[in-house]
């Protein structure tokens, strides 16, 4: 389900699960035993599974810097706070959108949550101590450039770019050049698909199948780059 409809579709469901309600977005719909439609969200659990694999550690106790304040960023922040992140800093081109996002999750989890403009020195400060830096914008896919100053990140940081088309964005190239852990959003996509498939069919453990299905698409995108 494409991003512009994630909020609209919630109003068409008979029921919206609590996590999706909190995030403010529905990206999957399942039919209940009584025939009703229940909306749910796979962005947050898909992100958590993908990013913890990339980090090689749980999100619990992590300091996280997130660039972006759209629907994807909402799911990222929700997942980080729910997983027990220690500090989450949201940076956005317009600070007002970041502040609105933070206001939505102010009471979620025990971690600290702050919101600033991307150009604010406070975002660079957050990057300097980040265990994880996330690009949750379309920069690198639809727009040129980078949202994260890779050169200020600690040597132990992980960079996670939700963009997976193209598979290797300038942000990931810069992170790898520094020797940082880095991953695109393909594993998040894989995990989302496996979660949705289980909800629809009752069949679990399909991540490897989804990964194999995505591989040709990413390989083709790499060939075109």
PDB file of C-alpha atoms in Angstrom:
ATOM      1  CA  UNK A   1       0.000   0.000   0.000  1.00  0.00           C
ATOM      2  CA  UNK A   2       1.584   3.291  -1.087  1.00  0.00           C
ATOM      3  CA  UNK A   3       2.465   5.970   1.426  1.00  0.00           C
ATOM      4  CA  UNK A   4      -0.160   8.623   0.526  1.00  0.00           C
ATOM      5  CA  UNK A   5      -2.966   6.263   1.552  1.00  0.00           C
ATOM      6  CA  UNK A   6      -1.635   4.987   4.876  1.00  0.00           C
ATOM      7  CA  UNK A   7      -3.758   7.410   6.859  1.00  0.00           C
ATOM      8  CA  UNK A   8      -6.743   7.421   4.522  1.00  0.00           C
ATOM      9  CA  UNK A   9      -7.192   3.647   4.635  1.00  0.00           C
ATOM     10  CA  UNK A  10      -7.402   3.657   8.430  1.00  0.00           C
ATOM     11  CA  UNK A  11     -10.767   5.359   8.154  1.00  0.00           C
ATOM     12  CA  UNK A  12     -12.045   2.617   5.855  1.00  0.00           C
ATOM     13  CA  UNK A  13     -11.309  -0.194   8.309  1.00  0.00           C
ATOM     14  CA  UNK A  14     -13.733  -1.584  10.863  1.00  0.00           C
ATOM     15  CA  UNK A  15     -10.908  -1.721  13.381  1.00  0.00           C
ATOM     16  CA  UNK A  16      -7.377  -0.335  13.635  1.00  0.00           C
ATOM     17  CA  UNK A  17      -4.827  -2.073  15.850  1.00  0.00           C
ATOM     18  CA  UNK A  18      -3.373  -0.052  18.705  1.00  0.00           C
ATOM     19  CA  UNK A  19       0.159   0.238  17.304  1.00  0.00           C
ATOM     20  CA  UNK A  20      -1.112   1.436  13.933  1.00  0.00           C
ATOM     21  CA  UNK A  21      -3.383   3.923  15.700  1.00  0.00           C
ATOM     22  CA  UNK A  22      -0.436   5.304  17.676  1.00  0.00           C
ATOM     23  CA  UNK A  23       1.804   5.521  14.598  1.00  0.00           C
ATOM     24  CA  UNK A  24      -1.018   7.111  12.630  1.00  0.00           C
ATOM     25  CA  UNK A  25      -0.688   4.848   9.608  1.00  0.00           C
ATOM     26  CA  UNK A  26      -2.136   1.588   8.285  1.00  0.00           C
ATOM     27  CA  UNK A  27      -0.208  -0.191   5.537  1.00  0.00           C
ATOM     28  CA  UNK A  28      -1.901  -3.604   5.683  1.00  0.00           C
ATOM     29  CA  UNK A  29      -5.436  -4.868   6.080  1.00  0.00           C
ATOM     30  CA  UNK A  30      -6.606  -8.324   7.156  1.00  0.00           C
ATOM     31  CA  UNK A  31     -10.055  -9.848   7.409  1.00  0.00           C
ATOM     32  CA  UNK A  32     -11.215 -10.914  10.851  1.00  0.00           C
ATOM     33  CA  UNK A  33     -13.069 -14.138  11.656  1.00  0.00           C
ATOM     34  CA  UNK A  34     -16.315 -12.161  11.700  1.00  0.00           C
ATOM     35  CA  UNK A  35     -15.663 -10.730   8.253  1.00  0.00           C
ATOM     36  CA  UNK A  36     -14.587  -7.247   9.308  1.00  0.00           C
ATOM     37  CA  UNK A  37     -11.464  -5.441   8.163  1.00  0.00           C
ATOM     38  CA  UNK A  38      -8.676  -4.730  10.633  1.00  0.00           C
ATOM     39  CA  UNK A  39      -5.877  -2.334   9.741  1.00  0.00           C
ATOM     40  CA  UNK A  40      -2.364  -2.914  11.022  1.00  0.00           C
ATOM     41  CA  UNK A  41       1.126  -1.576  10.491  1.00  0.00           C
ATOM     42  CA  UNK A  42       4.203  -3.603   9.527  1.00  0.00           C
ATOM     43  CA  UNK A  43       6.573  -0.639   9.125  1.00  0.00           C
ATOM     44  CA  UNK A  44       7.603  -0.524  12.784  1.00  0.00           C
ATOM     45  CA  UNK A  45       8.226  -4.255  13.394  1.00  0.00           C
ATOM     46  CA  UNK A  46       9.803  -4.582   9.949  1.00  0.00           C
ATOM     47  CA  UNK A  47      12.163  -1.716  10.689  1.00  0.00           C
ATOM     48  CA  UNK A  48      13.082  -3.091  14.099  1.00  0.00           C
ATOM     49  CA  UNK A  49      13.895  -6.544  12.726  1.00  0.00           C
ATOM     50  CA  UNK A  50      15.901  -5.105   9.836  1.00  0.00           C
ATOM     51  CA  UNK A  51      17.841  -2.534  11.821  1.00  0.00           C
ATOM     52  CA  UNK A  52      18.730  -4.839  14.700  1.00  0.00           C
ATOM     53  CA  UNK A  53      20.145  -7.264  12.153  1.00  0.00           C
ATOM     54  CA  UNK A  54      22.185  -4.421  10.645  1.00  0.00           C
ATOM     55  CA  UNK A  55      23.396  -3.217  14.064  1.00  0.00           C
ATOM     56  CA  UNK A  56      24.200  -6.664  15.361  1.00  0.00           C
ATOM     57  CA  UNK A  57      22.564  -5.688  18.662  1.00  0.00           C
ATOM     58  CA  UNK A  58      19.158  -4.755  20.081  1.00  0.00           C
ATOM     59  CA  UNK A  59      17.815  -1.209  19.933  1.00  0.00           C
ATOM     60  CA  UNK A  60      17.460  -1.253  23.702  1.00  0.00           C
ATOM     61  CA  UNK A  61      19.697   1.386  25.273  1.00  0.00           C
ATOM     62  CA  UNK A  62      20.712   2.860  21.905  1.00  0.00           C
ATOM     63  CA  UNK A  63      21.101   6.544  21.047  1.00  0.00           C
ATOM     64  CA  UNK A  64      19.353   7.143  17.732  1.00  0.00           C
ATOM     65  CA  UNK A  65      19.294  10.071  15.293  1.00  0.00           C
ATOM     66  CA  UNK A  66      16.477  10.037  12.736  1.00  0.00           C
ATOM     67  CA  UNK A  67      16.320  12.302   9.686  1.00  0.00           C
ATOM     68  CA  UNK A  68      12.767  12.905   8.536  1.00  0.00           C
ATOM     69  CA  UNK A  69       9.317  13.461  10.038  1.00  0.00           C
ATOM     70  CA  UNK A  70       6.967  11.763   7.564  1.00  0.00           C
ATOM     71  CA  UNK A  71       5.065   8.497   7.836  1.00  0.00           C
ATOM     72  CA  UNK A  72       8.189   6.345   7.677  1.00  0.00           C
ATOM     73  CA  UNK A  73       9.865   8.394  10.404  1.00  0.00           C
ATOM     74  CA  UNK A  74       6.804   7.948  12.623  1.00  0.00           C
ATOM     75  CA  UNK A  75       7.199   4.168  12.386  1.00  0.00           C
ATOM     76  CA  UNK A  76      10.958   4.391  13.005  1.00  0.00           C
ATOM     77  CA  UNK A  77      10.598   6.546  16.124  1.00  0.00           C
ATOM     78  CA  UNK A  78       7.776   4.363  17.435  1.00  0.00           C
ATOM     79  CA  UNK A  79       9.873   1.225  16.941  1.00  0.00           C
ATOM     80  CA  UNK A  80      12.939   2.721  18.625  1.00  0.00           C
ATOM     81  CA  UNK A  81      11.056   3.965  21.673  1.00  0.00           C
ATOM     82  CA  UNK A  82       9.015   0.775  22.012  1.00  0.00           C
ATOM     83  CA  UNK A  83      12.248  -1.258  21.818  1.00  0.00           C
ATOM     84  CA  UNK A  84      13.785   0.734  24.667  1.00  0.00           C
ATOM     85  CA  UNK A  85      16.092   3.193  22.901  1.00  0.00           C
ATOM     86  CA  UNK A  86      17.775   5.523  25.404  1.00  0.00           C
ATOM     87  CA  UNK A  87      17.647   8.698  23.312  1.00  0.00           C
ATOM     88  CA  UNK A  88      15.927   9.478  20.017  1.00  0.00           C
ATOM     89  CA  UNK A  89      16.579  12.768  18.228  1.00  0.00           C
ATOM     90  CA  UNK A  90      14.400  13.621  15.233  1.00  0.00           C
ATOM     91  CA  UNK A  91      15.745  16.103  12.698  1.00  0.00           C
ATOM     92  CA  UNK A  92      13.702  17.481   9.838  1.00  0.00           C
ATOM     93  CA  UNK A  93      14.105  20.205   7.254  1.00  0.00           C
ATOM     94  CA  UNK A  94      11.244  22.040   8.980  1.00  0.00           C
ATOM     95  CA  UNK A  95      11.474  21.826  12.753  1.00  0.00           C
ATOM     96  CA  UNK A  96       7.698  22.145  13.182  1.00  0.00           C
ATOM     97  CA  UNK A  97       7.090  18.752  11.579  1.00  0.00           C
ATOM     98  CA  UNK A  98       9.726  17.141  13.813  1.00  0.00           C
ATOM     99  CA  UNK A  99       8.128  18.731  16.879  1.00  0.00           C
ATOM    100  CA  UNK A 100       4.690  17.446  15.829  1.00  0.00           C
ATOM    101  CA  UNK A 101       6.098  13.924  15.449  1.00  0.00           C
ATOM    102  CA  UNK A 102       7.742  14.062  18.862  1.00  0.00           C
ATOM    103  CA  UNK A 103       4.503  15.284  20.405  1.00  0.00           C
ATOM    104  CA  UNK A 104       2.741  12.173  19.163  1.00  0.00           C
ATOM    105  CA  UNK A 105       5.150   9.861  20.980  1.00  0.00           C
ATOM    106  CA  UNK A 106       6.048  11.924  24.030  1.00  0.00           C
ATOM    107  CA  UNK A 107       4.605   9.340  26.438  1.00  0.00           C
ATOM    108  CA  UNK A 108       5.865   6.242  24.625  1.00  0.00           C
ATOM    109  CA  UNK A 109       8.663   4.332  26.315  1.00  0.00           C
ATOM    110  CA  UNK A 110      11.128   5.476  28.944  1.00  0.00           C
ATOM    111  CA  UNK A 111      13.658   6.957  26.523  1.00  0.00           C
ATOM    112  CA  UNK A 112      14.265  10.644  25.875  1.00  0.00           C
ATOM    113  CA  UNK A 113      12.804  12.158  22.688  1.00  0.00           C
ATOM    114  CA  UNK A 114      13.748  15.500  21.137  1.00  0.00           C
ATOM    115  CA  UNK A 115      12.995  17.270  17.873  1.00  0.00           C
ATOM    116  CA  UNK A 116      15.072  19.823  15.969  1.00  0.00           C
ATOM    117  CA  UNK A 117      15.684  21.149  12.468  1.00  0.00           C
ATOM    118  CA  UNK A 118      18.242  19.207  10.423  1.00  0.00           C
ATOM    119  CA  UNK A 119      20.351  22.352  10.230  1.00  0.00           C
ATOM    120  CA  UNK A 120      20.269  22.850  14.003  1.00  0.00           C
ATOM    121  CA  UNK A 121      23.661  22.194  15.669  1.00  0.00           C
ATOM    122  CA  UNK A 122      21.739  19.993  18.127  1.00  0.00           C
ATOM    123  CA  UNK A 123      21.200  17.410  15.382  1.00  0.00           C
ATOM    124  CA  UNK A 124      24.937  17.249  14.713  1.00  0.00           C
ATOM    125  CA  UNK A 125      25.481  16.830  18.451  1.00  0.00           C
ATOM    126  CA  UNK A 126      23.072  13.885  18.423  1.00  0.00           C
ATOM    127  CA  UNK A 127      24.941  12.348  15.480  1.00  0.00           C
ATOM    128  CA  UNK A 128      28.263  12.597  17.333  1.00  0.00           C
ATOM    129  CA  UNK A 129      27.028  10.200  20.018  1.00  0.00           C
ATOM    130  CA  UNK A 130      24.628   8.086  17.939  1.00  0.00           C
ATOM    131  CA  UNK A 131      24.681   4.311  17.948  1.00  0.00           C
ATOM    132  CA  UNK A 132      22.284   4.432  14.992  1.00  0.00           C
ATOM    133  CA  UNK A 133      21.604   7.076  12.332  1.00  0.00           C
ATOM    134  CA  UNK A 134      18.530   6.597  10.149  1.00  0.00           C
ATOM    135  CA  UNK A 135      17.534   8.301   6.922  1.00  0.00           C
ATOM    136  CA  UNK A 136      13.729   8.176   6.852  1.00  0.00           C
ATOM    137  CA  UNK A 137      13.337  10.605   3.939  1.00  0.00           C
ATOM    138  CA  UNK A 138      13.327  10.211   0.144  1.00  0.00           C
ATOM    139  CA  UNK A 139      16.738  11.883  -0.125  1.00  0.00           C
ATOM    140  CA  UNK A 140      18.923   9.481  -2.042  1.00  0.00           C
ATOM    141  CA  UNK A 141      15.951   8.172  -4.001  1.00  0.00           C
ATOM    142  CA  UNK A 142      13.855  11.099  -5.250  1.00  0.00           C
ATOM    143  CA  UNK A 143      16.137  13.902  -4.117  1.00  0.00           C
ATOM    144  CA  UNK A 144      19.922  14.239  -4.354  1.00  0.00           C
ATOM    145  CA  UNK A 145      22.266  14.640  -1.420  1.00  0.00           C
ATOM    146  CA  UNK A 146      22.431  13.259   2.120  1.00  0.00           C
ATOM    147  CA  UNK A 147      20.542  14.015   5.334  1.00  0.00           C
ATOM    148  CA  UNK A 148      23.236  12.740   7.715  1.00  0.00           C
ATOM    149  CA  UNK A 149      26.797  13.982   8.261  1.00  0.00           C
ATOM    150  CA  UNK A 150      28.594  10.654   8.184  1.00  0.00           C
ATOM    151  CA  UNK A 151      31.946  12.180   9.102  1.00  0.00           C
ATOM    152  CA  UNK A 152      30.778  13.130  12.625  1.00  0.00           C
ATOM    153  CA  UNK A 153      29.370   9.708  13.554  1.00  0.00           C
ATOM    154  CA  UNK A 154      31.238   7.499  16.030  1.00  0.00           C
ATOM    155  CA  UNK A 155      33.269   4.668  14.513  1.00  0.00           C
ATOM    156  CA  UNK A 156      30.868   2.207  16.173  1.00  0.00           C
ATOM    157  CA  UNK A 157      27.703   3.712  14.657  1.00  0.00           C
ATOM    158  CA  UNK A 158      25.365   2.002  12.201  1.00  0.00           C
ATOM    159  CA  UNK A 159      23.818   3.891   9.278  1.00  0.00           C
ATOM    160  CA  UNK A 160      20.426   2.644   8.096  1.00  0.00           C
ATOM    161  CA  UNK A 161      18.871   4.146   4.967  1.00  0.00           C
ATOM    162  CA  UNK A 162      15.212   3.261   4.465  1.00  0.00           C
ATOM    163  CA  UNK A 163      15.750   3.849   0.741  1.00  0.00           C
ATOM    164  CA  UNK A 164      16.412   0.613  -1.151  1.00  0.00           C
ATOM    165  CA  UNK A 165      15.970   1.857  -4.709  1.00  0.00           C
ATOM    166  CA  UNK A 166      18.743   2.489  -5.596  1.00  0.00           C
ATOM    167  CA  UNK A 167      20.288  -0.163  -3.319  1.00  0.00           C
ATOM    168  CA  UNK A 168      23.437   1.901  -2.733  1.00  0.00           C
ATOM    169  CA  UNK A 169      22.701   5.547  -1.958  1.00  0.00           C
ATOM    170  CA  UNK A 170      25.344   8.272  -1.519  1.00  0.00           C
ATOM    171  CA  UNK A 171      24.704   8.028   2.238  1.00  0.00           C
ATOM    172  CA  UNK A 172      25.510   4.315   2.315  1.00  0.00           C
ATOM    173  CA  UNK A 173      28.556   4.822   0.103  1.00  0.00           C
ATOM    174  CA  UNK A 174      29.877   7.470   2.473  1.00  0.00           C
ATOM    175  CA  UNK A 175      29.186   5.296   5.516  1.00  0.00           C
ATOM    176  CA  UNK A 176      30.955   2.279   4.020  1.00  0.00           C
ATOM    177  CA  UNK A 177      33.904   4.475   3.023  1.00  0.00           C
ATOM    178  CA  UNK A 178      34.280   5.316   6.712  1.00  0.00           C
ATOM    179  CA  UNK A 179      34.117   1.658   7.651  1.00  0.00           C
ATOM    180  CA  UNK A 180      30.760   1.975   9.414  1.00  0.00           C
ATOM    181  CA  UNK A 181      28.063  -0.660   9.540  1.00  0.00           C
ATOM    182  CA  UNK A 182      25.556   0.308   6.852  1.00  0.00           C
ATOM    183  CA  UNK A 183      22.385  -1.148   5.356  1.00  0.00           C
ATOM    184  CA  UNK A 184      19.549  -0.077   3.099  1.00  0.00           C
ATOM    185  CA  UNK A 185      15.838  -0.660   3.639  1.00  0.00           C
ATOM    186  CA  UNK A 186      15.625  -3.944   1.734  1.00  0.00           C
ATOM    187  CA  UNK A 187      15.715  -6.072   4.892  1.00  0.00           C
ATOM    188  CA  UNK A 188      12.967  -3.917   6.393  1.00  0.00           C
ATOM    189  CA  UNK A 189      10.926  -4.637   3.246  1.00  0.00           C
ATOM    190  CA  UNK A 190      11.632  -8.362   3.580  1.00  0.00           C
ATOM    191  CA  UNK A 191      10.593  -8.444   7.230  1.00  0.00           C
ATOM    192  CA  UNK A 192       7.434  -6.439   6.527  1.00  0.00           C
ATOM    193  CA  UNK A 193       6.458  -8.897   3.811  1.00  0.00           C
ATOM    194  CA  UNK A 194       7.032 -11.886   6.083  1.00  0.00           C
ATOM    195  CA  UNK A 195       4.936 -10.302   8.844  1.00  0.00           C
ATOM    196  CA  UNK A 196       2.073  -9.511   6.475  1.00  0.00           C
ATOM    197  CA  UNK A 197       2.205 -12.971   4.877  1.00  0.00           C
ATOM    198  CA  UNK A 198       1.900 -14.606   8.281  1.00  0.00           C
ATOM    199  CA  UNK A 199      -1.085 -12.426   9.155  1.00  0.00           C
ATOM    200  CA  UNK A 200      -2.821 -13.250   5.886  1.00  0.00           C
ATOM    201  CA  UNK A 201      -2.060 -16.963   5.670  1.00  0.00           C
ATOM    202  CA  UNK A 202      -0.991 -18.144   9.125  1.00  0.00           C
ATOM    203  CA  UNK A 203       2.317 -19.337   7.650  1.00  0.00           C
ATOM    204  CA  UNK A 204       5.341 -18.049   9.599  1.00  0.00           C
ATOM    205  CA  UNK A 205       9.080 -18.052   8.919  1.00  0.00           C
ATOM    206  CA  UNK A 206       8.928 -16.789   5.338  1.00  0.00           C
ATOM    207  CA  UNK A 207      11.687 -14.158   5.536  1.00  0.00           C
ATOM    208  CA  UNK A 208      14.122 -16.231   3.452  1.00  0.00           C
ATOM    209  CA  UNK A 209      11.492 -16.677   0.738  1.00  0.00           C
ATOM    210  CA  UNK A 210      10.781 -12.943   0.699  1.00  0.00           C
ATOM    211  CA  UNK A 211      14.517 -12.189   0.622  1.00  0.00           C
ATOM    212  CA  UNK A 212      14.969 -14.417  -2.425  1.00  0.00           C
ATOM    213  CA  UNK A 213      12.008 -12.732  -4.128  1.00  0.00           C
ATOM    214  CA  UNK A 214      13.427  -9.244  -3.572  1.00  0.00           C
ATOM    215  CA  UNK A 215      16.991 -10.096  -4.672  1.00  0.00           C
ATOM    216  CA  UNK A 216      16.369  -9.952  -8.478  1.00  0.00           C
ATOM    217  CA  UNK A 217      14.641  -6.563  -8.125  1.00  0.00           C
ATOM    218  CA  UNK A 218      17.598  -5.104  -6.244  1.00  0.00           C
ATOM    219  CA  UNK A 219      20.103  -6.700  -8.622  1.00  0.00           C
ATOM    220  CA  UNK A 220      18.266  -5.169 -11.574  1.00  0.00           C
ATOM    221  CA  UNK A 221      18.255  -1.760  -9.876  1.00  0.00           C
ATOM    222  CA  UNK A 222      22.005  -2.057  -9.288  1.00  0.00           C
ATOM    223  CA  UNK A 223      22.547  -2.873 -12.939  1.00  0.00           C
ATOM    224  CA  UNK A 224      20.637   0.212 -14.020  1.00  0.00           C
ATOM    225  CA  UNK A 225      22.504   2.530 -11.639  1.00  0.00           C
TER     226      UNK A 225
END
